[in-house]
Short mmCIF file of C-alpha atoms and ligand atoms in Angstrom, two decimals:
data_model
loop_
_atom_site.label_atom_id
_atom_site.label_comp_id
_atom_site.label_asym_id
_atom_site.label_seq_id
_atom_site.Cartn_x
_atom_site.Cartn_y
_atom_site.Cartn_z
CA MET A 1 0.01 0.02 -0.02
CA THR A 2 1.44 3.42 -0.92
CA THR A 3 0.95 6.59 1.13
CA ASP A 4 -0.91 7.90 -1.81
CA THR A 5 -3.66 5.33 -1.44
CA PHE A 6 -3.78 5.78 2.24
CA GLU A 7 -4.13 9.55 1.88
CA LYS A 8 -6.77 9.18 -0.73
CA ASP A 9 -8.88 6.76 1.30
CA ILE A 10 -8.60 8.83 4.44
CA LEU A 11 -9.54 12.07 2.73
CA LYS A 12 -12.37 10.48 0.76
CA GLY A 13 -13.75 8.93 3.94
CA LEU A 14 -13.57 12.08 6.00
CA GLN A 15 -15.13 14.11 3.28
CA SER A 16 -18.05 11.77 2.74
CA ASN A 17 -21.42 12.10 4.51
CA PRO A 18 -21.59 10.17 6.82
CA LYS A 19 -17.82 10.17 7.50
CA ARG A 20 -16.09 6.89 7.53
CA LEU A 21 -12.54 5.38 8.00
CA PHE A 22 -11.36 1.92 7.14
CA SER A 23 -10.39 -0.61 9.69
CA LYS A 24 -7.70 -2.12 7.45
CA TYR A 25 -5.66 1.04 8.39
CA PHE A 26 -5.84 0.25 12.11
CA TYR A 27 -2.82 -2.01 11.85
CA ASP A 28 0.41 0.05 11.91
CA ASP A 29 2.92 -1.17 14.39
CA LYS A 30 1.14 0.51 17.36
CA GLY A 31 -2.32 -0.67 16.21
CA SER A 32 -1.05 -4.22 15.80
CA ALA A 33 0.29 -4.12 19.33
CA ILE A 34 -3.08 -2.84 20.71
CA PHE A 35 -4.85 -5.65 18.69
CA GLN A 36 -2.57 -8.15 20.66
CA GLN A 37 -4.00 -6.64 23.83
CA ILE A 38 -7.53 -6.95 22.50
CA MET A 39 -6.86 -10.65 21.85
CA HIS A 40 -6.09 -11.14 25.54
CA MET A 41 -9.09 -9.19 26.86
CA PRO A 42 -11.47 -11.35 28.95
CA GLU A 43 -14.40 -9.80 27.04
CA TYR A 44 -12.96 -10.72 23.61
CA TYR A 45 -14.02 -14.35 23.48
CA LEU A 46 -13.24 -14.95 19.79
CA PRO A 47 -9.60 -16.28 19.97
CA GLY A 48 -10.44 -18.61 22.98
CA CYS A 49 -13.33 -20.04 21.14
CA GLU A 50 -11.50 -20.59 17.91
CA THR A 51 -8.60 -22.22 19.62
CA GLU A 52 -10.94 -24.62 21.48
CA ILE A 53 -12.29 -25.67 18.10
CA LEU A 54 -8.85 -26.06 16.60
CA GLN A 55 -7.73 -28.15 19.67
CA HIS A 56 -10.82 -30.20 20.38
CA ARG A 57 -12.69 -30.58 17.17
CA VAL A 58 -9.69 -30.89 14.87
CA LYS A 59 -10.01 -34.62 14.32
CA ASP A 60 -13.63 -34.16 13.12
CA ILE A 61 -12.38 -31.48 10.66
CA ILE A 62 -9.63 -33.75 9.37
CA ASN A 63 -11.97 -36.66 8.96
CA LYS A 64 -13.74 -34.61 6.23
CA LEU A 65 -10.51 -34.17 4.23
CA PRO A 66 -10.13 -37.22 2.06
CA GLN A 67 -6.70 -36.55 0.43
CA ALA A 68 -3.27 -37.75 1.73
CA SER A 69 -1.47 -34.52 0.81
CA TYR A 70 -2.52 -30.88 1.05
CA ASP A 71 -1.08 -27.39 0.64
CA VAL A 72 -2.48 -25.50 3.54
CA VAL A 73 -2.64 -21.81 2.35
CA GLU A 74 -3.42 -19.33 5.22
CA LEU A 75 -4.70 -15.77 4.33
CA GLY A 76 -3.52 -13.08 6.75
CA ALA A 77 -1.69 -15.79 8.60
CA GLY A 78 0.01 -13.62 11.34
CA ASP A 79 2.31 -15.68 13.59
CA GLY A 80 0.29 -18.87 12.82
CA SER A 81 0.25 -19.86 16.50
CA LYS A 82 -3.39 -21.13 16.37
CA THR A 83 -2.92 -22.76 12.99
CA ALA A 84 -0.08 -24.93 14.45
CA PHE A 85 -2.77 -26.95 16.35
CA PHE A 86 -4.40 -27.82 12.97
CA LEU A 87 -1.07 -28.52 11.24
CA ASP A 88 0.10 -30.72 14.12
CA ALA A 89 -3.13 -32.71 13.97
CA MET A 90 -2.79 -33.07 10.18
CA ILE A 91 0.74 -34.39 10.53
CA ARG A 92 -0.37 -36.80 13.40
CA GLU A 93 -3.14 -38.13 10.96
CA LYS A 94 -0.33 -38.87 8.53
CA LYS A 95 -1.23 -36.10 6.01
CA LYS A 96 1.59 -34.75 4.02
CA VAL A 97 1.42 -31.01 4.37
CA THR A 98 3.06 -27.90 2.99
CA TYR A 99 2.15 -24.82 4.93
CA ILE A 100 2.01 -21.60 2.80
CA PRO A 101 1.29 -18.63 5.05
CA LEU A 102 0.40 -15.36 3.28
CA ASP A 103 0.66 -12.08 5.08
CA ILE A 104 1.27 -8.40 4.24
CA SER A 105 4.09 -8.26 6.84
CA PRO A 106 7.38 -10.00 6.13
CA GLU A 107 8.33 -9.51 9.88
CA ILE A 108 5.32 -11.45 11.11
CA LEU A 109 6.08 -14.14 8.50
CA SER A 110 9.56 -14.61 9.99
CA VAL A 111 8.01 -15.02 13.37
CA ASN A 112 5.48 -17.52 11.89
CA GLU A 113 8.33 -19.56 10.39
CA GLU A 114 10.22 -19.57 13.66
CA ILE A 115 7.06 -20.71 15.61
CA MET A 116 6.57 -23.54 13.17
CA ARG A 117 10.32 -24.45 13.32
CA GLN A 118 9.97 -24.80 17.06
CA LYS A 119 6.53 -26.41 17.31
CA LEU A 120 6.59 -28.51 14.15
CA PRO A 121 10.15 -29.19 13.12
CA GLY A 122 10.24 -30.85 9.72
CA LEU A 123 7.13 -29.08 8.49
CA CYS A 124 7.64 -27.53 4.96
CA VAL A 125 6.82 -23.76 5.22
CA LYS A 126 6.76 -21.57 2.18
CA PRO A 127 5.84 -18.02 3.29
CA ILE A 128 4.70 -15.41 0.72
CA ALA A 129 4.73 -11.73 1.85
CA GLY A 130 2.35 -9.26 0.25
CA ASP A 131 -1.36 -8.33 -0.22
CA TYR A 132 -3.34 -11.59 -0.59
CA PHE A 133 -5.34 -10.03 -3.43
CA GLU A 134 -1.95 -10.22 -5.24
CA THR A 135 -0.21 -13.17 -3.62
CA LEU A 136 -3.07 -15.65 -4.03
CA LYS A 137 -2.23 -15.74 -7.75
CA ASN A 138 1.03 -17.45 -6.90
CA ILE A 139 -0.64 -20.51 -5.47
CA SER A 140 -3.36 -21.11 -8.04
CA SER A 141 -1.29 -23.35 -10.39
CA ARG A 142 -0.22 -25.96 -7.91
CA GLU A 143 -1.00 -29.61 -8.46
CA ILE A 144 -1.59 -30.57 -4.84
CA PRO A 145 -5.05 -30.14 -3.45
CA LYS A 146 -5.41 -27.02 -1.28
CA ILE A 147 -7.05 -25.95 2.00
CA ILE A 148 -7.34 -22.23 2.13
CA LEU A 149 -7.62 -20.91 5.72
CA PHE A 150 -9.15 -17.61 6.68
CA LEU A 151 -9.40 -17.57 10.44
CA GLY A 152 -10.11 -15.11 13.22
CA SER A 153 -13.37 -13.98 11.86
CA ASN A 154 -11.59 -11.62 9.60
CA ILE A 155 -14.41 -12.14 7.07
CA GLY A 156 -16.55 -10.12 9.45
CA ASN A 157 -14.56 -6.96 8.67
CA PHE A 158 -15.80 -6.88 5.14
CA GLU A 159 -18.72 -4.57 4.57
CA GLY A 160 -21.96 -6.06 3.33
CA LYS A 161 -21.75 -7.80 -0.02
CA LYS A 162 -17.96 -7.48 -0.07
CA ALA A 163 -17.71 -10.57 2.16
CA LEU A 164 -19.39 -12.67 -0.48
CA ASP A 165 -17.38 -11.01 -3.24
CA PHE A 166 -14.26 -11.88 -1.35
CA ILE A 167 -15.24 -15.53 -0.85
CA ARG A 168 -15.98 -15.73 -4.63
CA PHE A 169 -12.59 -14.17 -5.40
CA VAL A 170 -10.84 -16.79 -3.27
CA LYS A 171 -12.84 -19.53 -4.84
CA SER A 172 -11.61 -18.37 -8.31
CA PHE A 173 -8.16 -19.59 -7.28
CA MET A 174 -9.49 -23.11 -6.13
CA GLY A 175 -10.17 -26.31 -7.98
CA LYS A 176 -12.23 -29.45 -7.46
CA GLY A 177 -11.41 -31.23 -4.18
CA ASP A 178 -9.93 -28.01 -2.59
CA TYR A 179 -11.52 -26.78 0.71
CA PHE A 180 -12.02 -23.29 2.19
CA MET A 181 -11.81 -23.27 6.03
CA LEU A 182 -13.43 -20.11 7.42
CA GLY A 183 -13.37 -18.96 11.09
CA VAL A 184 -16.49 -17.07 11.87
CA ASP A 185 -17.93 -15.39 14.90
CA LEU A 186 -21.60 -16.39 15.39
CA LYS A 187 -24.73 -14.44 16.39
CA LYS A 188 -25.18 -14.80 20.17
CA HIS A 189 -26.55 -12.86 23.07
CA PRO A 190 -26.23 -9.17 22.09
CA ARG A 191 -24.66 -8.18 25.35
CA THR A 192 -21.80 -10.75 25.02
CA ILE A 193 -20.99 -9.36 21.59
CA LEU A 194 -21.26 -5.73 22.62
CA ALA A 195 -18.92 -6.27 25.67
CA ALA A 196 -16.32 -7.61 23.29
CA TYR A 197 -16.22 -4.45 21.34
CA ASP A 198 -16.84 -1.99 24.26
CA ASP A 199 -14.48 -3.10 26.99
CA PRO A 200 -14.40 -1.17 30.25
CA ALA A 201 -10.63 -0.83 30.20
CA GLY A 202 -10.93 1.19 26.98
CA ILE A 203 -8.49 -0.85 24.90
CA THR A 204 -10.86 -0.99 21.93
CA LYS A 205 -11.23 2.76 22.17
CA ARG A 206 -7.40 3.16 22.05
CA PHE A 207 -7.42 0.81 19.02
CA ASN A 208 -9.87 3.15 17.17
CA ILE A 209 -8.22 6.38 18.34
CA ASN A 210 -4.87 5.05 17.22
CA LEU A 211 -6.02 5.54 13.64
CA LEU A 212 -6.46 9.33 14.28
CA ASP A 213 -2.91 9.40 15.78
CA ARG A 214 -1.72 7.64 12.76
CA ILE A 215 -3.34 10.26 10.46
CA ASN A 216 -1.76 12.94 12.59
CA ARG A 217 1.61 11.31 12.16
CA GLU A 218 1.54 10.24 8.56
CA LEU A 219 -0.80 12.88 6.92
CA ASN A 220 0.14 15.94 8.87
CA GLY A 221 -3.11 15.96 10.77
CA ASN A 222 -4.10 17.84 13.86
CA PHE A 223 -6.84 15.60 15.46
CA ASN A 224 -7.18 16.36 19.19
CA THR A 225 -8.03 12.81 20.16
CA ALA A 226 -9.44 13.82 23.51
CA ASP A 227 -12.41 15.46 21.53
CA PHE A 228 -13.48 11.95 20.19
CA ASP A 229 -15.20 9.24 22.10
CA HIS A 230 -15.66 5.60 21.07
CA TYR A 231 -19.17 4.09 20.63
CA ALA A 232 -20.04 0.52 19.63
CA SER A 233 -23.38 -0.95 18.65
CA TYR A 234 -24.72 -4.32 17.69
CA ASP A 235 -27.79 -4.97 15.65
CA PRO A 236 -29.10 -8.49 16.64
CA ILE A 237 -31.19 -8.62 13.48
CA SER A 238 -28.55 -7.89 10.83
CA GLY A 239 -25.68 -9.17 13.01
CA ALA A 240 -23.67 -5.98 12.28
CA THR A 241 -21.34 -4.81 15.11
CA LYS A 242 -20.31 -1.26 14.29
CA SER A 243 -17.69 1.00 15.83
CA TYR A 244 -17.69 4.66 15.71
CA LEU A 245 -15.72 7.65 16.83
CA ILE A 246 -17.95 10.47 18.01
CA SER A 247 -16.81 14.11 17.84
CA LYS A 248 -17.73 15.45 21.33
CA VAL A 249 -17.68 19.07 20.11
CA GLU A 250 -18.01 21.20 17.03
CA GLN A 251 -14.56 21.40 15.57
CA LYS A 252 -12.32 21.76 12.49
CA VAL A 253 -9.45 19.45 11.87
CA ARG A 254 -6.61 19.80 9.30
CA VAL A 255 -5.45 16.67 7.44
CA SER A 256 -3.01 16.80 4.42
CA GLY A 257 -3.83 20.47 3.88
CA HIS A 258 -7.55 20.00 3.89
CA THR A 259 -9.94 21.31 6.58
CA LEU A 260 -12.56 18.97 7.78
CA THR A 261 -15.47 20.19 9.89
CA PHE A 262 -17.29 18.16 12.58
CA SER A 263 -20.70 19.01 14.10
CA PRO A 264 -21.22 18.12 17.81
CA TYR A 265 -21.88 14.37 18.14
CA GLU A 266 -21.01 13.71 14.45
CA ALA A 267 -19.82 10.14 13.99
CA ILE A 268 -17.05 8.58 11.97
CA HIS A 269 -17.90 4.97 11.08
CA MET A 270 -14.70 3.07 11.77
CA GLU A 271 -15.32 -0.75 11.60
CA ILE A 272 -17.79 -3.43 10.95
CA SER A 273 -17.49 -6.80 12.68
CA GLN A 274 -20.32 -8.87 11.13
CA LYS A 275 -21.67 -11.79 13.12
CA TYR A 276 -23.39 -14.69 11.30
CA SER A 277 -25.76 -17.51 12.03
CA LEU A 278 -25.07 -21.07 10.67
CA HIS A 279 -27.97 -20.51 8.40
CA ASP A 280 -26.34 -17.26 7.06
CA LEU A 281 -23.14 -19.20 6.41
CA ASP A 282 -25.09 -21.92 4.49
CA ARG A 283 -26.53 -19.20 2.24
CA ILE A 284 -23.13 -17.64 1.65
CA ARG A 285 -21.58 -21.04 0.87
CA GLU A 286 -24.35 -21.69 -1.65
CA ASN A 287 -24.15 -18.22 -3.22
CA ALA A 288 -20.33 -18.52 -3.52
CA GLY A 289 -20.84 -21.79 -5.43
CA PHE A 290 -19.27 -24.26 -2.96
CA LYS A 291 -20.70 -27.81 -3.00
CA ASN A 292 -21.28 -28.41 0.71
CA ASP A 293 -20.29 -27.22 4.12
CA HIS A 294 -19.62 -28.48 7.57
CA HIS A 295 -19.59 -26.38 10.65
CA PHE A 296 -17.52 -27.17 13.76
CA THR A 297 -18.40 -25.04 16.76
CA ASP A 298 -17.05 -24.55 20.26
CA SER A 299 -18.84 -25.84 23.38
CA LYS A 300 -20.76 -22.60 23.78
CA SER A 301 -21.62 -22.36 20.02
CA TYR A 302 -20.12 -18.88 20.00
CA PHE A 303 -17.84 -19.43 17.02
CA SER A 304 -17.71 -21.82 13.96
CA ILE A 305 -14.90 -23.06 11.79
CA SER A 306 -16.78 -23.87 8.62
CA LEU A 307 -15.43 -26.02 5.80
CA PHE A 308 -16.67 -25.30 2.28
CA GLU A 309 -15.90 -27.90 -0.32
CA VAL A 310 -15.40 -26.88 -4.06
C1 AVI B 1 -9.52 -8.58 13.20
N1 AVI B 1 -10.94 -8.59 13.55
C2 AVI B 1 -11.52 -9.95 13.17
C3 AVI B 1 -11.35 -8.08 14.79
C4 AVI B 1 -12.86 -8.09 14.95
O1 AVI B 1 -13.37 -8.73 15.89
O2 AVI B 1 -13.58 -7.54 14.15
C5 AVI B 1 -10.97 -6.57 14.93
C6 AVI B 1 -11.43 -6.02 16.17
N2 AVI B 1 -12.03 -4.85 16.31
C7 AVI B 1 -12.31 -4.54 17.50
N3 AVI B 1 -11.84 -5.53 18.20
C8 AVI B 1 -11.25 -6.46 17.47
#
C-alpha cells in the first residue's frame, strides 16, 4: 500500500457524509500491538473459542479431508500460532502438508516460520509476503489439493456484499477437491457481543483512536483525540457490530492541507464486525458456489470453523 492510497482513502472517507474510515488502516505497528492486547481481553471471547475448536474438534475436521497430501494456504496468517494446532493434527493423522502462510508483513512471517520451526520441526513452510489479493495468484497453479484458511473472523470486517465477493474471489483460485476453512464469529446474546467491542478498560477505544494518531503522524493531521469518544453498537437482526468515533464538540481538523468540519456528536464509522448464524453461512456457501459445508463449533456455540468444499 502506498502513502498515496492511504491519503486518498482517508480524505475521501472524512469528506463523505456520513464520515467513515477503514479498519484495514488500524494495523500500523502501534495498532497491531493494541490488537494483541484486545486478543487477551477477557471480554474478547473470539480467539479462545476458535482455539478450542482447533484443539478439540480438529480430528472431526480432518475426517472430512479425504486426500493424503494438502497445501495449507493461510490468508492473513499472522504468527500462525493457532494454525499450528491444525497442522500438528494433520501431521499426526499422517497427512503430507506444505504450509503456505500469506501475510502483508514480512516481519510477522519470519515469526511465523520460527514458531513452526519450534513447534513442528520438519514441516515444510513456504511463506509469501504481500497483499493476498496479489499473492493468491502465486498458489493457483499448484498440483496438490489445497485447503485455504481464513481464520479469526476476519471475514466479518468486510462490509456487506464485499464478504461474499471476497469468498468468490478466493474460490476463483481453487479447484475441485479444494477446501475453504473459514473461522467465523456467530450471532449470540447481544450483550456478550457488545462487551467484546466496548471493554471497560478502553482498549478498543485506544485501537480506534490510534487511527487518528496515525493520520496525525503520517498525513500531517491535527486531530485532538481527547475530543473524540468511542461508541460501539450491535444490531441483533442484521448481525452487524459497528464501531464509531464520535466528535464530542463542534470542531475543525486539518489533514494533508484539507480542513474537515465536525458537528457536535457527528460520528465517523470506523469498523464493521459482522456476526453470522449457521444458516447465514449456508446461504453464503451456496451463493459462492461451493458444493457443501460442515460447521464445527465450540462448546458454547459462539464461533464456527466452517469447511466449504469446491
Ligand atoms: C480482526 N478482526 C476480526 C477483529 C474483529 O473482531 O472484528 C478486529 C477488532 N476490532 C475490535 N476488536 C477487534
